[in-house]
Amino acid sequence: MARANVSNLVINPFAPPPKAVQTPLVSTGNIYDPLVSRAMTVANNSEIQEAIEILRQRLQGEQYTQEHFGRLELQPANLVDINIDIQRLLEVPHIASNIIVLFDPRIMQPLNVIFIKETGRYSAWEGQQSGTAFALMMHFGLITPETLIQCKVVDDDLVVPGSDLTREAVGNLGFRCVNYKGRKEPDLYYIFRSMVNGVRLYNSTLTEDKQANEIQNILQAHNMFAAPGLEARGTKAKPGMVTHISAMLKLAGHGTDKFDVCKADLDWVLAWHNRFYASEKGVNGGYLITFGRFATLCREQEIEITKEHELEFYQHMKRYGSPKAFHDDCKQRYKKEYGGWADACLLPIWQKDYMKRGGTLPLPTIENYNEYKSL
C-alpha cells in the first residue's frame, strides 16, 4: 500500500511539549535488592498484617519447619505419574511452541510431586506440560537417557500445621492454588520490558526480543514509552505513556511473520498521535485499537493514507474533544444500545460519524460495519 511518508510528520506547533518523564526500562545503580530487606519494606502493610494474623490463628501456636517444605530429588522420568483427576489435558501447541522450541534446561522448573509410599512412584500435580516436553525431548534423542528430572517431593503421609490434608488432596489444592490464585500474571509491560532488555542488556537473538526492541525504537522515535497499567490509573497518566501493551503488540504483528510489514502501521498510528496530541495524558487504548485497525485495513485494501486524511481526522477527533473522549463516547453509546462492551465497534463508529459529518476521503471497508448501524 502506498502511504504518506511518516517521517515527514511534524509535531503540532500549538501543542505544549510532552513532559520528559518516562518509566525507565532498566534500573539505575545496583540492580540487586536483597530478598529479606525487600520483604521488610511491606512488612507493616495492613494487608500483609491481616494475612499474617489469619495464618497465625490457623497454626494455633505451631510453626512450619524445614521438613514441612518437602525436599528436592532427582528421579527417572519413568517413575513419575500424572494424576488425570487433578491435571488438565496436554496442551500440545503450548508444549511445542512455548516449551520445546524455546527450551533451555537452566530455566526448567522442578515438578511438584507427591511420593506415594505404597507404590514407590511420584504423582505430579504441577509441571505436567514441562515434564511432557522433557520426556519427548528424551524420546527424540535431545536429552541423554541417563538424565534425571528434578522434583520437589512431599511424602503422601506428611502432615503440616493448620491443615488436615494429606496424600493427593495436597496436590489437588496445590494445583488450584498455583494455577488459579497463587500465581499472579504480571502486567504485560513487564513481559515487553523483558523482551526489550533481552536485546539491550543481554544480546538476545530471539525473534520475539528483536521485534520488541524494534517496537521500543518506534515508541522512542515518537516521544513515547511503555508503562504498567497501574501507573496510568486515575489521573496519573503522563504524555506519551502507552499502557495498552497488548493492542500495541498486536498492531505491530509482534510474534508473527508479518511483523516487518505491520510495524509500519504502528509507526503511523503513533506518529499521528504525537503530531496532534503530544500533550495528551497517555495514549488511549481505544485510540490504538481504532486507528490501528484503520491503518491495517488501509494497507490490506491498498488505500493511501494521505496528508488530507491526517489533517481531516484531527478535525474530526476534535469534535469529540480528544482520543479518550472518543473512546468514552463509543462506550456510552454501545452500552446504551447493547449493554457490555466490544472493541470491534470503535472503528465502525468512527467511520460512521466521519461520514455523517460530511467526510469525503476514501475509507476502508469494514466487515462488521453494519452491525453497529444503530450507533
PDB file of C-alpha atoms in Angstrom, residues 187-351:
ATOM      1  CA  ASP A 187       1.322  -6.845  33.713  1.00  0.00           C
ATOM      2  CA  LEU A 188       2.214  -7.306  30.040  1.00  0.00           C
ATOM      3  CA  TYR A 189       4.521  -4.298  30.339  1.00  0.00           C
ATOM      4  CA  TYR A 190       6.996  -6.417  32.316  1.00  0.00           C
ATOM      5  CA  ILE A 191       6.977  -9.094  29.608  1.00  0.00           C
ATOM      6  CA  PHE A 192       7.587  -6.416  26.979  1.00  0.00           C
ATOM      7  CA  ARG A 193      10.380  -4.922  29.096  1.00  0.00           C
ATOM      8  CA  SER A 194      11.952  -8.370  29.486  1.00  0.00           C
ATOM      9  CA  MET A 195      11.988  -8.868  25.716  1.00  0.00           C
ATOM     10  CA  VAL A 196      13.475  -5.427  25.032  1.00  0.00           C
ATOM     11  CA  ASN A 197      16.099  -5.883  27.724  1.00  0.00           C
ATOM     12  CA  GLY A 198      16.881  -9.290  26.262  1.00  0.00           C
ATOM     13  CA  VAL A 199      18.388  -7.399  23.334  1.00  0.00           C
ATOM     14  CA  ARG A 200      19.672  -4.270  25.038  1.00  0.00           C
ATOM     15  CA  LEU A 201      21.213  -5.856  28.113  1.00  0.00           C
ATOM     16  CA  TYR A 202      21.854  -9.482  27.198  1.00  0.00           C
ATOM     17  CA  ASN A 203      22.386  -9.557  23.406  1.00  0.00           C
ATOM     18  CA  SER A 204      19.403 -11.852  22.786  1.00  0.00           C
ATOM     19  CA  THR A 205      18.875 -13.054  19.227  1.00  0.00           C
ATOM     20  CA  LEU A 206      15.365 -14.412  19.826  1.00  0.00           C
ATOM     21  CA  THR A 207      12.934 -13.137  17.202  1.00  0.00           C
ATOM     22  CA  GLU A 208      10.357 -12.022  19.778  1.00  0.00           C
ATOM     23  CA  ASP A 209      13.024  -9.996  21.591  1.00  0.00           C
ATOM     24  CA  LYS A 210      14.353  -8.338  18.452  1.00  0.00           C
ATOM     25  CA  GLN A 211      10.847  -7.418  17.350  1.00  0.00           C
ATOM     26  CA  ALA A 212      10.050  -5.958  20.776  1.00  0.00           C
ATOM     27  CA  ASN A 213      13.220  -3.886  20.588  1.00  0.00           C
ATOM     28  CA  GLU A 214      12.123  -2.507  17.220  1.00  0.00           C
ATOM     29  CA  ILE A 215       8.767  -1.578  18.752  1.00  0.00           C
ATOM     30  CA  GLN A 216      10.608   0.177  21.566  1.00  0.00           C
ATOM     31  CA  ASN A 217      12.606   2.117  18.963  1.00  0.00           C
ATOM     32  CA  ILE A 218       9.325   3.198  17.314  1.00  0.00           C
ATOM     33  CA  LEU A 219       7.994   4.369  20.676  1.00  0.00           C
ATOM     34  CA  GLN A 220      11.112   6.390  21.347  1.00  0.00           C
ATOM     35  CA  ALA A 221      11.067   7.908  17.862  1.00  0.00           C
ATOM     36  CA  HIS A 222       7.665   9.409  18.695  1.00  0.00           C
ATOM     37  CA  ASN A 223       8.488  10.550  22.235  1.00  0.00           C
ATOM     38  CA  MET A 224       6.516   7.690  23.776  1.00  0.00           C
ATOM     39  CA  PHE A 225       7.180   4.988  26.342  1.00  0.00           C
ATOM     40  CA  ALA A 226       5.563   1.812  27.614  1.00  0.00           C
ATOM     41  CA  ALA A 227       4.405   1.615  31.228  1.00  0.00           C
ATOM     42  CA  PRO A 228       2.427  -0.699  33.551  1.00  0.00           C
ATOM     43  CA  GLY A 229      -1.313  -0.126  33.563  1.00  0.00           C
ATOM     44  CA  LEU A 230      -1.175   0.673  37.282  1.00  0.00           C
ATOM     45  CA  GLU A 231       0.824   3.809  36.565  1.00  0.00           C
ATOM     46  CA  ALA A 232      -1.982   5.324  34.477  1.00  0.00           C
ATOM     47  CA  ARG A 233      -4.835   4.799  36.927  1.00  0.00           C
ATOM     48  CA  GLY A 234      -6.825   7.821  37.986  1.00  0.00           C
ATOM     49  CA  THR A 235      -5.068  10.952  36.754  1.00  0.00           C
ATOM     50  CA  LYS A 236      -1.527   9.545  36.833  1.00  0.00           C
ATOM     51  CA  ALA A 237      -1.083   9.035  33.076  1.00  0.00           C
ATOM     52  CA  LYS A 238       1.691  11.099  31.504  1.00  0.00           C
ATOM     53  CA  PRO A 239       2.052  12.394  27.942  1.00  0.00           C
ATOM     54  CA  GLY A 240       3.428   9.699  25.675  1.00  0.00           C
ATOM     55  CA  MET A 241       2.610   6.868  28.094  1.00  0.00           C
ATOM     56  CA  VAL A 242       1.410   3.643  26.421  1.00  0.00           C
ATOM     57  CA  THR A 243      -0.157   1.114  28.795  1.00  0.00           C
ATOM     58  CA  HIS A 244      -2.318  -0.908  26.379  1.00  0.00           C
ATOM     59  CA  ILE A 245       0.645  -3.125  25.544  1.00  0.00           C
ATOM     60  CA  SER A 246      -1.437  -5.949  24.042  1.00  0.00           C
ATOM     61  CA  ALA A 247      -3.010  -3.598  21.461  1.00  0.00           C
ATOM     62  CA  MET A 248       0.410  -2.211  20.584  1.00  0.00           C
ATOM     63  CA  LEU A 249       1.979  -5.655  20.093  1.00  0.00           C
ATOM     64  CA  LYS A 250      -0.975  -6.938  18.091  1.00  0.00           C
ATOM     65  CA  LEU A 251      -0.956  -3.880  15.840  1.00  0.00           C
ATOM     66  CA  ALA A 252       2.746  -4.334  15.123  1.00  0.00           C
ATOM     67  CA  GLY A 253       2.291  -8.034  14.324  1.00  0.00           C
ATOM     68  CA  HIS A 254       4.648  -8.997  17.141  1.00  0.00           C
ATOM     69  CA  GLY A 255       5.489 -12.688  17.123  1.00  0.00           C
ATOM     70  CA  THR A 256       4.226 -13.207  13.565  1.00  0.00           C
ATOM     71  CA  ASP A 257       5.849 -13.425  10.145  1.00  0.00           C
ATOM     72  CA  LYS A 258       4.004 -10.215   9.203  1.00  0.00           C
ATOM     73  CA  PHE A 259       5.953  -8.056  11.645  1.00  0.00           C
ATOM     74  CA  ASP A 260       8.165  -6.372   9.046  1.00  0.00           C
ATOM     75  CA  VAL A 261       5.029  -5.146   7.273  1.00  0.00           C
ATOM     76  CA  CYS A 262       2.732  -4.492  10.246  1.00  0.00           C
ATOM     77  CA  LYS A 263       5.233  -2.439  12.252  1.00  0.00           C
ATOM     78  CA  ALA A 264       4.684   0.411   9.764  1.00  0.00           C
ATOM     79  CA  ASP A 265       1.036   0.526  10.893  1.00  0.00           C
ATOM     80  CA  LEU A 266       2.139   1.093  14.486  1.00  0.00           C
ATOM     81  CA  ASP A 267       4.657   3.694  13.336  1.00  0.00           C
ATOM     82  CA  TRP A 268       1.940   5.680  11.539  1.00  0.00           C
ATOM     83  CA  VAL A 269      -0.546   5.454  14.439  1.00  0.00           C
ATOM     84  CA  LEU A 270       1.981   6.703  16.996  1.00  0.00           C
ATOM     85  CA  ALA A 271       3.284   9.411  14.672  1.00  0.00           C
ATOM     86  CA  TRP A 272      -0.249  10.782  14.168  1.00  0.00           C
ATOM     87  CA  HIS A 273      -0.874  10.862  17.915  1.00  0.00           C
ATOM     88  CA  ASN A 274       2.467  12.512  18.591  1.00  0.00           C
ATOM     89  CA  ARG A 275       1.765  15.151  15.974  1.00  0.00           C
ATOM     90  CA  PHE A 276      -1.663  16.211  17.214  1.00  0.00           C
ATOM     91  CA  TYR A 277      -1.854  15.023  20.820  1.00  0.00           C
ATOM     92  CA  ALA A 278       1.671  15.325  22.156  1.00  0.00           C
ATOM     93  CA  SER A 279       0.441  16.719  25.482  1.00  0.00           C
ATOM     94  CA  GLU A 280      -2.455  14.286  25.961  1.00  0.00           C
ATOM     95  CA  LYS A 281      -2.145  12.331  29.206  1.00  0.00           C
ATOM     96  CA  GLY A 282      -1.428   8.846  27.960  1.00  0.00           C
ATOM     97  CA  VAL A 283      -2.024   7.213  24.577  1.00  0.00           C
ATOM     98  CA  ASN A 284      -5.596   5.968  24.869  1.00  0.00           C
ATOM     99  CA  GLY A 285      -6.048   2.229  24.301  1.00  0.00           C
ATOM    100  CA  GLY A 286      -9.237   2.809  22.309  1.00  0.00           C
ATOM    101  CA  TYR A 287      -7.332   5.129  20.013  1.00  0.00           C
ATOM    102  CA  LEU A 288      -4.663   2.465  19.419  1.00  0.00           C
ATOM    103  CA  ILE A 289      -7.319  -0.122  18.571  1.00  0.00           C
ATOM    104  CA  THR A 290      -9.314   2.232  16.313  1.00  0.00           C
ATOM    105  CA  PHE A 291      -6.512   3.793  14.313  1.00  0.00           C
ATOM    106  CA  GLY A 292      -4.513   0.578  14.362  1.00  0.00           C
ATOM    107  CA  ARG A 293      -7.352  -1.296  12.720  1.00  0.00           C
ATOM    108  CA  PHE A 294      -7.821   1.581  10.293  1.00  0.00           C
ATOM    109  CA  ALA A 295      -4.147   1.530   9.288  1.00  0.00           C
ATOM    110  CA  THR A 296      -4.161  -2.256   8.876  1.00  0.00           C
ATOM    111  CA  LEU A 297      -7.277  -2.231   6.686  1.00  0.00           C
ATOM    112  CA  CYS A 298      -5.893   0.595   4.555  1.00  0.00           C
ATOM    113  CA  ARG A 299      -2.706  -1.381   3.976  1.00  0.00           C
ATOM    114  CA  GLU A 300      -4.588  -4.577   3.157  1.00  0.00           C
ATOM    115  CA  GLN A 301      -7.012  -2.785   0.827  1.00  0.00           C
ATOM    116  CA  GLU A 302      -4.292  -0.607  -0.764  1.00  0.00           C
ATOM    117  CA  ILE A 303      -5.799   2.704   0.318  1.00  0.00           C
ATOM    118  CA  GLU A 304      -3.273   5.502   0.651  1.00  0.00           C
ATOM    119  CA  ILE A 305      -3.294   7.403   3.932  1.00  0.00           C
ATOM    120  CA  THR A 306      -2.669  10.951   2.768  1.00  0.00           C
ATOM    121  CA  LYS A 307      -1.866  14.220   4.487  1.00  0.00           C
ATOM    122  CA  GLU A 308      -5.501  15.131   3.901  1.00  0.00           C
ATOM    123  CA  HIS A 309      -6.563  12.070   5.915  1.00  0.00           C
ATOM    124  CA  GLU A 310      -4.274  13.021   8.780  1.00  0.00           C
ATOM    125  CA  LEU A 311      -5.440  16.630   8.990  1.00  0.00           C
ATOM    126  CA  GLU A 312      -9.119  15.852   8.447  1.00  0.00           C
ATOM    127  CA  PHE A 313      -9.084  13.080  11.044  1.00  0.00           C
ATOM    128  CA  TYR A 314      -7.673  15.553  13.548  1.00  0.00           C
ATOM    129  CA  GLN A 315     -10.562  17.935  12.831  1.00  0.00           C
ATOM    130  CA  HIS A 316     -12.964  15.015  13.214  1.00  0.00           C
ATOM    131  CA  MET A 317     -11.378  13.938  16.535  1.00  0.00           C
ATOM    132  CA  LYS A 318     -11.674  17.494  17.889  1.00  0.00           C
ATOM    133  CA  ARG A 319     -15.448  17.150  17.727  1.00  0.00           C
ATOM    134  CA  TYR A 320     -15.239  14.518  20.435  1.00  0.00           C
ATOM    135  CA  GLY A 321     -12.646  16.506  22.376  1.00  0.00           C
ATOM    136  CA  SER A 322      -9.784  14.018  22.492  1.00  0.00           C
ATOM    137  CA  PRO A 323      -8.953  10.351  21.756  1.00  0.00           C
ATOM    138  CA  LYS A 324     -10.067   9.427  25.280  1.00  0.00           C
ATOM    139  CA  ALA A 325     -13.307  11.373  24.876  1.00  0.00           C
ATOM    140  CA  PHE A 326     -13.961   9.483  21.627  1.00  0.00           C
ATOM    141  CA  HIS A 327     -13.414   6.161  23.421  1.00  0.00           C
ATOM    142  CA  ASP A 328     -15.730   7.180  26.260  1.00  0.00           C
ATOM    143  CA  ASP A 329     -18.391   8.345  23.788  1.00  0.00           C
ATOM    144  CA  CYS A 330     -18.306   4.988  21.992  1.00  0.00           C
ATOM    145  CA  LYS A 331     -18.645   3.091  25.269  1.00  0.00           C
ATOM    146  CA  GLN A 332     -21.607   5.178  26.327  1.00  0.00           C
ATOM    147  CA  ARG A 333     -23.395   4.679  23.007  1.00  0.00           C
ATOM    148  CA  TYR A 334     -22.679   0.954  22.868  1.00  0.00           C
ATOM    149  CA  LYS A 335     -23.738   0.254  26.457  1.00  0.00           C
ATOM    150  CA  LYS A 336     -26.946   2.223  25.968  1.00  0.00           C
ATOM    151  CA  GLU A 337     -27.823   0.149  22.892  1.00  0.00           C
ATOM    152  CA  TYR A 338     -26.429  -3.297  23.687  1.00  0.00           C
ATOM    153  CA  GLY A 339     -25.035  -3.306  27.210  1.00  0.00           C
ATOM    154  CA  GLY A 340     -21.491  -4.523  27.881  1.00  0.00           C
ATOM    155  CA  TRP A 341     -18.679  -3.536  25.572  1.00  0.00           C
ATOM    156  CA  ALA A 342     -16.946  -4.607  22.336  1.00  0.00           C
ATOM    157  CA  ASP A 343     -13.752  -3.083  20.936  1.00  0.00           C
ATOM    158  CA  ALA A 344     -14.965  -4.063  17.468  1.00  0.00           C
ATOM    159  CA  CYS A 345     -17.442  -1.172  17.500  1.00  0.00           C
ATOM    160  CA  LEU A 346     -14.776   1.547  17.684  1.00  0.00           C
ATOM    161  CA  LEU A 347     -13.725   1.854  14.048  1.00  0.00           C
ATOM    162  CA  PRO A 348     -17.263   1.438  12.632  1.00  0.00           C
ATOM    163  CA  ILE A 349     -18.497   4.238  14.904  1.00  0.00           C
ATOM    164  CA  TRP A 350     -15.535   6.402  13.952  1.00  0.00           C
ATOM    165  CA  GLN A 351     -16.161   5.976  10.232  1.00  0.00           C
TER     166      GLN A 351
END
